[in-house]
Amino acid sequence: MLPDAPRRGFPNAEFESRTARAQALMAEQNFAGLLLMNEPEVRYFTGFQTPFWQSPTRPWFLFVPAEGKPVAVIPEIGAALMRRSWLDDIRCWSAPRPEDDGIGLLTELLSPLATQGARLGVLKGHETSLRMPLGDWERLVAALPGLQIGDATGLVQGLRMVKSAAEIEKLVHICAIGSASFARVPEFVVEGQPLEDVFRAFRREALAQGADDVPYLVGAADRGGYADCISPPDRRPLSRRDVLMLDTGCVWDGYYCDFDRNWAIGKAGDAARRAYDVLWRATEAGLAAARPGNTCRDLFRAMSQVIAEIDTSGGDVGRLGHGLGMQLTEQPSLMAGEATVLREGMVLTLEPSLSYGDGLMMVHEENIVITADGARLLTRRAAPELPVLS
Amino acid sequence: MLPDAPRRGFPNAEFESRTARAQALMAEQNFAGLLLMNEPEVRYFTGFQTPFWQSPTRPWFLFVPAEGKPVAVIPEIGAALMRRSWLDDIRCWSAPRPEDDGIGLLTELLSPLATQGARLGVLKGHETSLRMPLGDWERLVAALPGLQIGDATGLVQGLRMVKSAAEIEKLVHICAIGSASFARVPEFVVEGQPLEDVFRAFRREALAQGADDVPYLVGAADRGGYADCISPPDRRPLSRRDVLMLDTGCVWDGYYCDFDRNWAIGKAGDAARRAYDVLWRATEAGLAAARPGNTCRDLFRAMSQVIAEIDTSGGDVGRLGHGLGMQLTEQPSLMAGEATVLREGMVLTLEPSLSYGDGLMMVHEENIVITADGARLLTRRAAPELPVLS
């Protein structure tokens, strides 16, 4: 296991500062409060961390007022854990209670805003979802006549995009764990092994290296290259001239790495070697362009100009990287049309991909943080030539 | 690793049969189509399985028409995998495309229903969420004047509650993997070990036993008993007289087990032994009551009557078990007010819990399938007395 894990959790000052920054933006954008209900946002403002979100049974709510600490409206089963946070006002009900799963408590909490005709911010935009029953949402809105509902997606995503020093420490740590795990692949992956067993061995290795969990693992292996990068593994044995790709999101203290590596089994074919070389250089171009002041579009262009040596389609995956943090994928997206300006403290994946040969694809991925001097790699840089597992 | 894993996936006949049953109910309930967007429902009707759902970036949609095969409306990145399913009509866009993330394609698909003033079923009820941006949902509804929207939660949950023979095979397998993993705990858990390391060792063991992944693991350990069952693990070393609990949701081929085990470290205190005995007998009462024709309420009562020997509060967790399958927790809930009738093929957790001592709690959990003859245990039954790790 890697030494020197940073401290878990955050000091209360981190949550105070996040809340103060949110409230300053809320004042500018005329939000009297924010109603949040997804895991990353509730955790962002409280530190509340539990795998219990995996159960779809219970909704969880956090209200960020214009001033003062957030208010939690949560199932009783989470009360003990939430009381360890910096919050003072924690309102609970015995969930599940389908006839009133927190809606009564929320109505009471938000009624003063409705009476004033104030504006409540919720997340309605790209990359968000409504983590509560749609019927309950409609009932809540109906119970609060006069309440204006505004979209606070940009506000919240804008805050979360720029990571604090303490967040970056956690991301450095999990990326180091991911890198150490990939470095060991030549020791546990062999010709003849089914991809399913490769996945299991990789997960075990990442845990041994200190990951809390390996929630995301995709990959592929096929002769000369792979055609798809999101399918579950099968029992086909790894064979000579396969290209193997593994892409992992490991987690430490609630923060993700998200990167991949490619290998040839036994021997690398020319087409795969060439695709690899192009993607490696596309990543270099991305690293050089990842400076404060450049936009996501600049970063996309820098990479796609190199990719165009082989593939001019622009790809169908829609983007060449994304933000990274409490979620495997976060804002911003590295896309042709994305004008978001890169800022110090943004943590990004550079993820150039291309199509080649007869329906094959290849993906590379590294994780970086934007510093005043440009990109700082969080991952151990992939080898410049397609590595061969013998 | 356990031998005799069943075959992965399902024959097409399984999806045909699920769709036919859905369409029969849709006819009865006057739904001209269903619009689904969550992972378990899309998988239920197509077999589409990928960890890619963990990324919040892209929405995925499935339309189940009144007749014929479902239609997928999905990001291009999933096209290759979806083409391996039994579907014929797969409509894709290059996502992410925030300005039109599938909404144009959905509008085109659903326009005939809107023109007819037909009724579209969506999931709006308990245990559901809207896995797409709320703003996009509002835009879609506005683009389809005349379309009636109805709540199809009961229809879909009712179908999913009763498992097929092929689903039960997968659940048997993953419960066996979970049981084998718990059986090995005395070999890798020792006094002095931090709970965080216990978690990591348990995950590695479950993978070695053949789990595809261990997405859910919670637990606790403290002197005389634990006070909370959803917190992440800490670095406090396991100490003599601790009660340790681990509760896991391991996955195989997309199906979950969900059960826990308790142990005393070194020596068990009297209060913990008594709580354990009561919960063990509550589970026995649950097993006896878990027969077709009884209701969830009957099952709840059977267990709570035994629990009342120590704890008459009824607990704050709100229920004493739940459905199990493609999700860690599914319908139905074993609650005081739940009238759902038990049917053959339902897979359930029996999860009696109680409060005792000074703010302590204990939870037991087993997984069962309802057969014509009553409950069949999928998990290896917990020891009748609190086991001691020495």
PDB file of N, CA and C in Angstrom, chain A residues 8 49-52 54-58 76 81 84 95 101 124-130 133 135 138 196 200 203-204 207 210-213 215-216 218 228 230-232 316-317 319 327 329, chain B residues 8 49-52 54-58 76 81 84 95 101 124-130 133 135 138 196 200 203-204 207 210-213 215-216 218 228 230-232 316-317 319 327 329:
ATOM      1  N   ARG A   8      -8.232  12.114   6.317  1.00  0.00           N
ATOM      2  CA  ARG A   8      -9.597  11.979   5.777  1.00  0.00           C
ATOM      3  C   ARG A   8     -10.460  13.165   6.211  1.00  0.00           C
ATOM      4  N   GLN A  49     -20.775  11.561   4.177  1.00  0.00           N
ATOM      5  CA  GLN A  49     -20.304  10.544   3.238  1.00  0.00           C
ATOM      6  C   GLN A  49     -20.755   9.154   3.694  1.00  0.00           C
ATOM      7  N   THR A  50     -21.528   8.482   2.858  1.00  0.00           N
ATOM      8  CA  THR A  50     -22.012   7.142   3.180  1.00  0.00           C
ATOM      9  C   THR A  50     -22.380   6.416   1.898  1.00  0.00           C
ATOM     10  N   PRO A  51     -22.122   5.102   1.852  1.00  0.00           N
ATOM     11  CA  PRO A  51     -22.553   4.335   0.670  1.00  0.00           C
ATOM     12  C   PRO A  51     -24.063   4.166   0.618  1.00  0.00           C
ATOM     13  N   PHE A  52     -24.756   4.682   1.619  1.00  0.00           N
ATOM     14  CA  PHE A  52     -26.191   4.461   1.707  1.00  0.00           C
ATOM     15  C   PHE A  52     -26.959   5.097   0.551  1.00  0.00           C
ATOM     16  N   GLN A  54     -26.546   4.465  -2.332  1.00  0.00           N
ATOM     17  CA  GLN A  54     -26.789   3.442  -3.353  1.00  0.00           C
ATOM     18  C   GLN A  54     -28.191   2.868  -3.286  1.00  0.00           C
ATOM     19  N   SER A  55     -28.824   2.974  -2.144  1.00  0.00           N
ATOM     20  CA  SER A  55     -30.214   2.554  -2.047  1.00  0.00           C
ATOM     21  C   SER A  55     -31.111   3.663  -2.576  1.00  0.00           C
ATOM     22  N   PRO A  56     -31.972   3.333  -3.538  1.00  0.00           N
ATOM     23  CA  PRO A  56     -32.855   4.367  -4.098  1.00  0.00           C
ATOM     24  C   PRO A  56     -34.039   4.687  -3.196  1.00  0.00           C
ATOM     25  N   THR A  57     -34.130   4.013  -2.057  1.00  0.00           N
ATOM     26  CA  THR A  57     -35.345   4.098  -1.250  1.00  0.00           C
ATOM     27  C   THR A  57     -35.588   5.474  -0.656  1.00  0.00           C
ATOM     28  N   ARG A  58     -34.511   6.072  -0.142  1.00  0.00           N
ATOM     29  CA  ARG A  58     -34.703   7.295   0.653  1.00  0.00           C
ATOM     30  C   ARG A  58     -34.136   8.519  -0.055  1.00  0.00           C
ATOM     31  N   GLU A  76     -34.130   9.549   9.229  1.00  0.00           N
ATOM     32  CA  GLU A  76     -33.603   9.334  10.588  1.00  0.00           C
ATOM     33  C   GLU A  76     -32.370   8.430  10.571  1.00  0.00           C
ATOM     34  N   LEU A  81     -24.895  10.152  11.728  1.00  0.00           N
ATOM     35  CA  LEU A  81     -23.743  10.528  10.904  1.00  0.00           C
ATOM     36  C   LEU A  81     -23.760  12.024  10.586  1.00  0.00           C
ATOM     37  N   ARG A  84     -22.395  14.476  13.118  1.00  0.00           N
ATOM     38  CA  ARG A  84     -20.942  14.663  13.220  1.00  0.00           C
ATOM     39  C   ARG A  84     -20.446  15.784  12.308  1.00  0.00           C
ATOM     40  N   ALA A  95     -37.953   7.357   7.550  1.00  0.00           N
ATOM     41  CA  ALA A  95     -38.144   6.919   6.159  1.00  0.00           C
ATOM     42  C   ALA A  95     -37.844   5.435   6.040  1.00  0.00           C
ATOM     43  N   ASP A 101     -42.500  11.530   2.286  1.00  0.00           N
ATOM     44  CA  ASP A 101     -41.061  11.242   2.404  1.00  0.00           C
ATOM     45  C   ASP A 101     -40.268  12.551   2.425  1.00  0.00           C
ATOM     46  N   LYS A 124     -31.210  22.018 -12.460  1.00  0.00           N
ATOM     47  CA  LYS A 124     -32.090  21.603 -13.548  1.00  0.00           C
ATOM     48  C   LYS A 124     -31.324  21.384 -14.845  1.00  0.00           C
ATOM     49  N   GLY A 125     -30.020  21.656 -14.838  1.00  0.00           N
ATOM     50  CA  GLY A 125     -29.271  21.728 -16.088  1.00  0.00           C
ATOM     51  C   GLY A 125     -28.485  20.475 -16.424  1.00  0.00           C
ATOM     52  N   HIS A 126     -27.625  20.612 -17.403  1.00  0.00           N
ATOM     53  CA  HIS A 126     -26.822  19.511 -17.928  1.00  0.00           C
ATOM     54  C   HIS A 126     -26.061  18.788 -16.812  1.00  0.00           C
ATOM     55  N   GLU A 127     -26.048  17.468 -16.874  1.00  0.00           N
ATOM     56  CA  GLU A 127     -25.346  16.592 -15.916  1.00  0.00           C
ATOM     57  C   GLU A 127     -26.032  16.536 -14.547  1.00  0.00           C
ATOM     58  N   THR A 128     -27.266  17.013 -14.446  1.00  0.00           N
ATOM     59  CA  THR A 128     -27.972  16.907 -13.170  1.00  0.00           C
ATOM     60  C   THR A 128     -29.147  15.936 -13.316  1.00  0.00           C
ATOM     61  N   SER A 129     -29.687  15.531 -12.187  1.00  0.00           N
ATOM     62  CA  SER A 129     -30.909  14.733 -12.196  1.00  0.00           C
ATOM     63  C   SER A 129     -31.701  15.086 -10.949  1.00  0.00           C
ATOM     64  N   LEU A 130     -32.954  14.679 -10.932  1.00  0.00           N
ATOM     65  CA  LEU A 130     -33.835  14.982  -9.801  1.00  0.00           C
ATOM     66  C   LEU A 130     -33.878  13.736  -8.919  1.00  0.00           C
ATOM     67  N   PRO A 133     -38.661  11.358  -6.069  1.00  0.00           N
ATOM     68  CA  PRO A 133     -39.724  11.021  -7.010  1.00  0.00           C
ATOM     69  C   PRO A 133     -40.290  12.290  -7.676  1.00  0.00           C
ATOM     70  N   GLY A 135     -43.174  12.778  -8.734  1.00  0.00           N
ATOM     71  CA  GLY A 135     -44.479  13.083  -8.138  1.00  0.00           C
ATOM     72  C   GLY A 135     -44.338  13.891  -6.857  1.00  0.00           C
ATOM     73  N   GLU A 138     -43.478  17.464  -7.774  1.00  0.00           N
ATOM     74  CA  GLU A 138     -44.666  18.203  -8.219  1.00  0.00           C
ATOM     75  C   GLU A 138     -45.543  18.592  -7.022  1.00  0.00           C
ATOM     76  N   GLU A 196     -12.645 -11.096 -17.733  1.00  0.00           N
ATOM     77  CA  GLU A 196     -13.367 -11.052 -16.457  1.00  0.00           C
ATOM     78  C   GLU A 196     -12.408 -11.236 -15.271  1.00  0.00           C
ATOM     79  N   ARG A 200     -11.128  -8.656 -12.116  1.00  0.00           N
ATOM     80  CA  ARG A 200     -11.159  -9.001 -10.696  1.00  0.00           C
ATOM     81  C   ARG A 200      -9.765  -8.796 -10.072  1.00  0.00           C
ATOM     82  N   ARG A 203      -9.065  -5.059  -9.633  1.00  0.00           N
ATOM     83  CA  ARG A 203      -9.764  -4.490  -8.469  1.00  0.00           C
ATOM     84  C   ARG A 203      -9.041  -4.869  -7.171  1.00  0.00           C
ATOM     85  N   ARG A 204      -8.630  -6.136  -7.088  1.00  0.00           N
ATOM     86  CA  ARG A 204      -7.940  -6.587  -5.869  1.00  0.00           C
ATOM     87  C   ARG A 204      -6.621  -5.830  -5.685  1.00  0.00           C
ATOM     88  N   LEU A 207      -7.257  -2.225  -4.462  1.00  0.00           N
ATOM     89  CA  LEU A 207      -7.579  -2.237  -3.028  1.00  0.00           C
ATOM     90  C   LEU A 207      -6.300  -2.442  -2.216  1.00  0.00           C
ATOM     91  N   GLY A 210      -4.410   0.558  -1.694  1.00  0.00           N
ATOM     92  CA  GLY A 210      -4.963   1.544  -0.772  1.00  0.00           C
ATOM     93  C   GLY A 210      -6.240   2.226  -1.221  1.00  0.00           C
ATOM     94  N   ALA A 211      -6.778   1.838  -2.382  1.00  0.00           N
ATOM     95  CA  ALA A 211      -8.075   2.400  -2.780  1.00  0.00           C
ATOM     96  C   ALA A 211      -9.137   1.973  -1.770  1.00  0.00           C
ATOM     97  N   ASP A 212     -10.075   2.861  -1.479  1.00  0.00           N
ATOM     98  CA  ASP A 212     -11.227   2.462  -0.654  1.00  0.00           C
ATOM     99  C   ASP A 212     -12.140   1.550  -1.447  1.00  0.00           C
ATOM    100  N   ASP A 213     -12.223   1.804  -2.729  1.00  0.00           N
ATOM    101  CA  ASP A 213     -13.117   1.028  -3.585  1.00  0.00           C
ATOM    102  C   ASP A 213     -12.742   1.289  -5.047  1.00  0.00           C
ATOM    103  N   PRO A 215     -15.151   1.564  -7.855  1.00  0.00           N
ATOM    104  CA  PRO A 215     -16.526   1.500  -8.366  1.00  0.00           C
ATOM    105  C   PRO A 215     -16.611   1.449  -9.881  1.00  0.00           C
ATOM    106  N   TYR A 216     -15.614   1.988 -10.544  1.00  0.00           N
ATOM    107  CA  TYR A 216     -15.683   2.041 -12.009  1.00  0.00           C
ATOM    108  C   TYR A 216     -14.508   1.293 -12.600  1.00  0.00           C
ATOM    109  N   VAL A 218     -13.918  -0.343 -16.577  1.00  0.00           N
ATOM    110  CA  VAL A 218     -14.321  -0.857 -17.881  1.00  0.00           C
ATOM    111  C   VAL A 218     -13.046  -1.216 -18.626  1.00  0.00           C
ATOM    112  N   ASP A 228     -15.065  -1.082 -28.636  1.00  0.00           N
ATOM    113  CA  ASP A 228     -16.098  -0.597 -27.714  1.00  0.00           C
ATOM    114  C   ASP A 228     -15.418  -0.465 -26.355  1.00  0.00           C
ATOM    115  N   ILE A 230     -17.226   0.362 -23.253  1.00  0.00           N
ATOM    116  CA  ILE A 230     -18.120   0.456 -22.082  1.00  0.00           C
ATOM    117  C   ILE A 230     -18.784  -0.868 -21.742  1.00  0.00           C
ATOM    118  N   SER A 231     -18.414  -1.955 -22.440  1.00  0.00           N
ATOM    119  CA  SER A 231     -19.065  -3.240 -22.196  1.00  0.00           C
ATOM    120  C   SER A 231     -18.473  -3.925 -20.968  1.00  0.00           C
ATOM    121  N   PRO A 232     -19.265  -4.775 -20.330  1.00  0.00           N
ATOM    122  CA  PRO A 232     -18.701  -5.574 -19.243  1.00  0.00           C
ATOM    123  C   PRO A 232     -17.748  -6.628 -19.818  1.00  0.00           C
ATOM    124  N   ASP A 316     -17.349  10.113 -31.958  1.00  0.00           N
ATOM    125  CA  ASP A 316     -18.758  10.128 -31.548  1.00  0.00           C
ATOM    126  C   ASP A 316     -18.915  10.161 -30.040  1.00  0.00           C
ATOM    127  N   VAL A 317     -17.799  10.168 -29.309  1.00  0.00           N
ATOM    128  CA  VAL A 317     -17.946  10.184 -27.856  1.00  0.00           C
ATOM    129  C   VAL A 317     -18.275  11.585 -27.363  1.00  0.00           C
ATOM    130  N   ARG A 319     -16.631  14.240 -26.596  1.00  0.00           N
ATOM    131  CA  ARG A 319     -15.684  15.116 -25.893  1.00  0.00           C
ATOM    132  C   ARG A 319     -14.356  14.400 -25.689  1.00  0.00           C
ATOM    133  N   GLN A 327     -17.114  13.062  -8.377  1.00  0.00           N
ATOM    134  CA  GLN A 327     -17.762  12.194  -9.358  1.00  0.00           C
ATOM    135  C   GLN A 327     -16.745  11.794 -10.412  1.00  0.00           C
ATOM    136  N   THR A 329     -17.164  11.735 -13.512  1.00  0.00           N
ATOM    137  CA  THR A 329     -17.158  12.774 -14.535  1.00  0.00           C
ATOM    138  C   THR A 329     -17.911  13.969 -13.987  1.00  0.00           C
TER     139      THR A 329
ATOM    140  N   ARG B   8     -24.020 -16.053 -17.894  1.00  0.00           N
ATOM    141  CA  ARG B   8     -24.277 -14.610 -17.823  1.00  0.00           C
ATOM    142  C   ARG B   8     -25.359 -14.208 -18.821  1.00  0.00           C
ATOM    143  N   GLN B  49     -26.060  -3.672 -20.030  1.00  0.00           N
ATOM    144  CA  GLN B  49     -25.365  -3.609 -18.749  1.00  0.00           C
ATOM    145  C   GLN B  49     -23.995  -2.972 -18.938  1.00  0.00           C
ATOM    146  N   THR B  50     -23.751  -1.866 -18.270  1.00  0.00           N
ATOM    147  CA  THR B  50     -22.461  -1.174 -18.353  1.00  0.00           C
ATOM    148  C   THR B  50     -22.279  -0.315 -17.117  1.00  0.00           C
ATOM    149  N   PRO B  51     -21.035  -0.222 -16.635  1.00  0.00           N
ATOM    150  CA  PRO B  51     -20.784   0.675 -15.500  1.00  0.00           C
ATOM    151  C   PRO B  51     -20.855   2.147 -15.913  1.00  0.00           C
ATOM    152  N   PHE B  52     -21.087   2.393 -17.182  1.00  0.00           N
ATOM    153  CA  PHE B  52     -21.070   3.762 -17.687  1.00  0.00           C
ATOM    154  C   PHE B  52     -22.149   4.643 -17.055  1.00  0.00           C
ATOM    155  N   GLN B  54     -22.482   5.190 -14.165  1.00  0.00           N
ATOM    156  CA  GLN B  54     -21.913   5.945 -13.049  1.00  0.00           C
ATOM    157  C   GLN B  54     -21.560   7.376 -13.429  1.00  0.00           C
ATOM    158  N   SER B  55     -21.366   7.613 -14.695  1.00  0.00           N
ATOM    159  CA  SER B  55     -21.134   8.991 -15.135  1.00  0.00           C
ATOM    160  C   SER B  55     -22.471   9.706 -15.260  1.00  0.00           C
ATOM    161  N   PRO B  56     -22.606  10.857 -14.604  1.00  0.00           N
ATOM    162  CA  PRO B  56     -23.895  11.570 -14.666  1.00  0.00           C
ATOM    163  C   PRO B  56     -24.063  12.349 -15.966  1.00  0.00           C
ATOM    164  N   THR B  57     -23.064  12.292 -16.837  1.00  0.00           N
ATOM    165  CA  THR B  57     -23.049  13.186 -17.992  1.00  0.00           C
ATOM    166  C   THR B  57     -24.167  12.919 -18.976  1.00  0.00           C
ATOM    167  N   ARG B  58     -24.401  11.621 -19.256  1.00  0.00           N
ATOM    168  CA  ARG B  58     -25.286  11.293 -20.370  1.00  0.00           C
ATOM    169  C   ARG B  58     -26.585  10.655 -19.885  1.00  0.00           C
ATOM    170  N   GLU B  76     -24.428   7.855 -28.515  1.00  0.00           N
ATOM    171  CA  GLU B  76     -23.700   7.050 -29.491  1.00  0.00           C
ATOM    172  C   GLU B  76     -22.685   6.122 -28.824  1.00  0.00           C
ATOM    173  N   LEU B  81     -22.799  -1.555 -27.828  1.00  0.00           N
ATOM    174  CA  LEU B  81     -23.262  -2.496 -26.804  1.00  0.00           C
ATOM    175  C   LEU B  81     -24.763  -2.753 -26.931  1.00  0.00           C
ATOM    176  N   ARG B  84     -26.004  -5.320 -29.433  1.00  0.00           N
ATOM    177  CA  ARG B  84     -25.926  -6.747 -29.076  1.00  0.00           C
ATOM    178  C   ARG B  84     -27.206  -7.229 -28.396  1.00  0.00           C
ATOM    179  N   ALA B  95     -23.515  12.415 -27.702  1.00  0.00           N
ATOM    180  CA  ALA B  95     -23.608  13.080 -26.396  1.00  0.00           C
ATOM    181  C   ALA B  95     -22.222  13.197 -25.776  1.00  0.00           C
ATOM    182  N   ASP B 101     -29.807  17.071 -25.609  1.00  0.00           N
ATOM    183  CA  ASP B 101     -29.301  15.775 -25.158  1.00  0.00           C
ATOM    184  C   ASP B 101     -30.398  14.714 -25.258  1.00  0.00           C
ATOM    185  N   LYS B 124     -42.885   8.033 -11.405  1.00  0.00           N
ATOM    186  CA  LYS B 124     -43.003   9.253 -10.599  1.00  0.00           C
ATOM    187  C   LYS B 124     -43.129   8.949  -9.116  1.00  0.00           C
ATOM    188  N   GLY B 125     -43.181   7.665  -8.759  1.00  0.00           N
ATOM    189  CA  GLY B 125     -43.564   7.298  -7.398  1.00  0.00           C
ATOM    190  C   GLY B 125     -42.391   6.960  -6.488  1.00  0.00           C
ATOM    191  N   HIS B 126     -42.719   6.395  -5.360  1.00  0.00           N
ATOM    192  CA  HIS B 126     -41.763   6.050  -4.311  1.00  0.00           C
ATOM    193  C   HIS B 126     -40.606   5.212  -4.863  1.00  0.00           C
ATOM    194  N   GLU B 127     -39.386   5.546  -4.441  1.00  0.00           N
ATOM    195  CA  GLU B 127     -38.155   4.843  -4.826  1.00  0.00           C
ATOM    196  C   GLU B 127     -37.738   5.123  -6.263  1.00  0.00           C
ATOM    197  N   THR B 128     -38.338   6.119  -6.913  1.00  0.00           N
ATOM    198  CA  THR B 128     -37.907   6.455  -8.265  1.00  0.00           C
ATOM    199  C   THR B 128     -37.223   7.825  -8.259  1.00  0.00           C
ATOM    200  N   SER B 129     -36.541   8.116  -9.348  1.00  0.00           N
ATOM    201  CA  SER B 129     -35.976   9.450  -9.537  1.00  0.00           C
ATOM    202  C   SER B 129     -36.008   9.757 -11.025  1.00  0.00           C
ATOM    203  N   LEU B 130     -35.807  11.019 -11.343  1.00  0.00           N
ATOM    204  CA  LEU B 130     -35.834  11.457 -12.740  1.00  0.00           C
ATOM    205  C   LEU B 130     -34.388  11.553 -13.208  1.00  0.00           C
ATOM    206  N   PRO B 133     -31.917  15.812 -16.749  1.00  0.00           N
ATOM    207  CA  PRO B 133     -32.070  17.152 -16.172  1.00  0.00           C
ATOM    208  C   PRO B 133     -33.552  17.543 -16.105  1.00  0.00           C
ATOM    209  N   GLY B 135     -34.774  20.386 -16.245  1.00  0.00           N
ATOM    210  CA  GLY B 135     -35.050  21.370 -17.297  1.00  0.00           C
ATOM    211  C   GLY B 135     -35.354  20.690 -18.625  1.00  0.00           C
ATOM    212  N   GLU B 138     -38.866  19.269 -18.491  1.00  0.00           N
ATOM    213  CA  GLU B 138     -39.871  20.317 -18.689  1.00  0.00           C
ATOM    214  C   GLU B 138     -39.953  20.711 -20.167  1.00  0.00           C
ATOM    215  N   GLU B 196     -11.149   0.260   8.641  1.00  0.00           N
ATOM    216  CA  GLU B 196     -10.866   0.577   7.242  1.00  0.00           C
ATOM    217  C   GLU B 196     -10.157  -0.594   6.537  1.00  0.00           C
ATOM    218  N   ARG B 200     -11.307  -3.275   3.418  1.00  0.00           N
ATOM    219  CA  ARG B 200     -10.503  -3.545   2.225  1.00  0.00           C
ATOM    220  C   ARG B 200     -10.272  -5.063   2.077  1.00  0.00           C
ATOM    221  N   ARG B 203     -13.534  -6.744   0.897  1.00  0.00           N
ATOM    222  CA  ARG B 203     -13.762  -6.554  -0.544  1.00  0.00           C
ATOM    223  C   ARG B 203     -12.864  -7.482  -1.359  1.00  0.00           C
ATOM    224  N   ARG B 204     -11.601  -7.578  -0.960  1.00  0.00           N
ATOM    225  CA  ARG B 204     -10.676  -8.436  -1.709  1.00  0.00           C
ATOM    226  C   ARG B 204     -11.121  -9.899  -1.639  1.00  0.00           C
ATOM    227  N   LEU B 207     -14.160 -10.529  -3.938  1.00  0.00           N
ATOM    228  CA  LEU B 207     -13.715 -10.618  -5.334  1.00  0.00           C
ATOM    229  C   LEU B 207     -13.058 -11.977  -5.581  1.00  0.00           C
ATOM    230  N   GLY B 210     -15.421 -14.622  -6.230  1.00  0.00           N
ATOM    231  CA  GLY B 210     -16.103 -14.605  -7.520  1.00  0.00           C
ATOM    232  C   GLY B 210     -17.075 -13.461  -7.736  1.00  0.00           C
ATOM    233  N   ALA B 211     -17.175 -12.543  -6.768  1.00  0.00           N
ATOM    234  CA  ALA B 211     -18.024 -11.364  -7.006  1.00  0.00           C
ATOM    235  C   ALA B 211     -17.430 -10.542  -8.145  1.00  0.00           C
ATOM    236  N   ASP B 212     -18.302  -9.961  -8.963  1.00  0.00           N
ATOM    237  CA  ASP B 212     -17.818  -9.027  -9.981  1.00  0.00           C
ATOM    238  C   ASP B 212     -17.370  -7.725  -9.326  1.00  0.00           C
ATOM    239  N   ASP B 213     -18.056  -7.351  -8.260  1.00  0.00           N
ATOM    240  CA  ASP B 213     -17.750  -6.096  -7.589  1.00  0.00           C
ATOM    241  C   ASP B 213     -18.414  -6.122  -6.214  1.00  0.00           C
ATOM    242  N   PRO B 215     -19.968  -3.192  -4.565  1.00  0.00           N
ATOM    243  CA  PRO B 215     -20.284  -1.757  -4.548  1.00  0.00           C
ATOM    244  C   PRO B 215     -20.761  -1.252  -3.199  1.00  0.00           C
ATOM    245  N   TYR B 216     -21.349  -2.128  -2.412  1.00  0.00           N
ATOM    246  CA  TYR B 216     -21.903  -1.662  -1.131  1.00  0.00           C
ATOM    247  C   TYR B 216     -21.234  -2.413   0.000  1.00  0.00           C
ATOM    248  N   VAL B 218     -20.953  -1.496   4.229  1.00  0.00           N
ATOM    249  CA  VAL B 218     -20.971  -0.640   5.409  1.00  0.00           C
ATOM    250  C   VAL B 218     -20.700  -1.538   6.605  1.00  0.00           C
ATOM    251  N   ASP B 228     -24.489   3.031  14.924  1.00  0.00           N
ATOM    252  CA  ASP B 228     -24.778   3.626  13.614  1.00  0.00           C
ATOM    253  C   ASP B 228     -24.347   2.604  12.584  1.00  0.00           C
ATOM    254  N   ILE B 230     -24.334   3.258   8.954  1.00  0.00           N
ATOM    255  CA  ILE B 230     -24.154   3.736   7.575  1.00  0.00           C
ATOM    256  C   ILE B 230     -22.900   4.590   7.403  1.00  0.00           C
ATOM    257  N   SER B 231     -22.082   4.688   8.446  1.00  0.00           N
ATOM    258  CA  SER B 231     -20.899   5.543   8.353  1.00  0.00           C
ATOM    259  C   SER B 231     -19.761   4.829   7.646  1.00  0.00           C
ATOM    260  N   PRO B 232     -18.864   5.599   7.022  1.00  0.00           N
ATOM    261  CA  PRO B 232     -17.682   4.959   6.455  1.00  0.00           C
ATOM    262  C   PRO B 232     -16.752   4.482   7.580  1.00  0.00           C
ATOM    263  N   ASP B 316     -36.332   3.336  14.085  1.00  0.00           N
ATOM    264  CA  ASP B 316     -36.409   4.532  13.255  1.00  0.00           C
ATOM    265  C   ASP B 316     -35.952   4.269  11.837  1.00  0.00           C
ATOM    266  N   VAL B 317     -35.563   3.030  11.542  1.00  0.00           N
ATOM    267  CA  VAL B 317     -35.106   2.761  10.184  1.00  0.00           C
ATOM    268  C   VAL B 317     -36.291   2.588   9.250  1.00  0.00           C
ATOM    269  N   ARG B 319     -38.278   0.204   8.381  1.00  0.00           N
ATOM    270  CA  ARG B 319     -38.713  -1.074   7.821  1.00  0.00           C
ATOM    271  C   ARG B 319     -37.776  -2.188   8.274  1.00  0.00           C
ATOM    272  N   GLN B 327     -31.137  -4.017  -7.899  1.00  0.00           N
ATOM    273  CA  GLN B 327     -30.755  -2.943  -6.988  1.00  0.00           C
ATOM    274  C   GLN B 327     -30.586  -3.503  -5.595  1.00  0.00           C
ATOM    275  N   THR B 329     -31.631  -2.259  -2.924  1.00  0.00           N
ATOM    276  CA  THR B 329     -32.944  -2.233  -2.276  1.00  0.00           C
ATOM    277  C   THR B 329     -33.983  -1.981  -3.350  1.00  0.00           C
TER     278      THR B 329
END
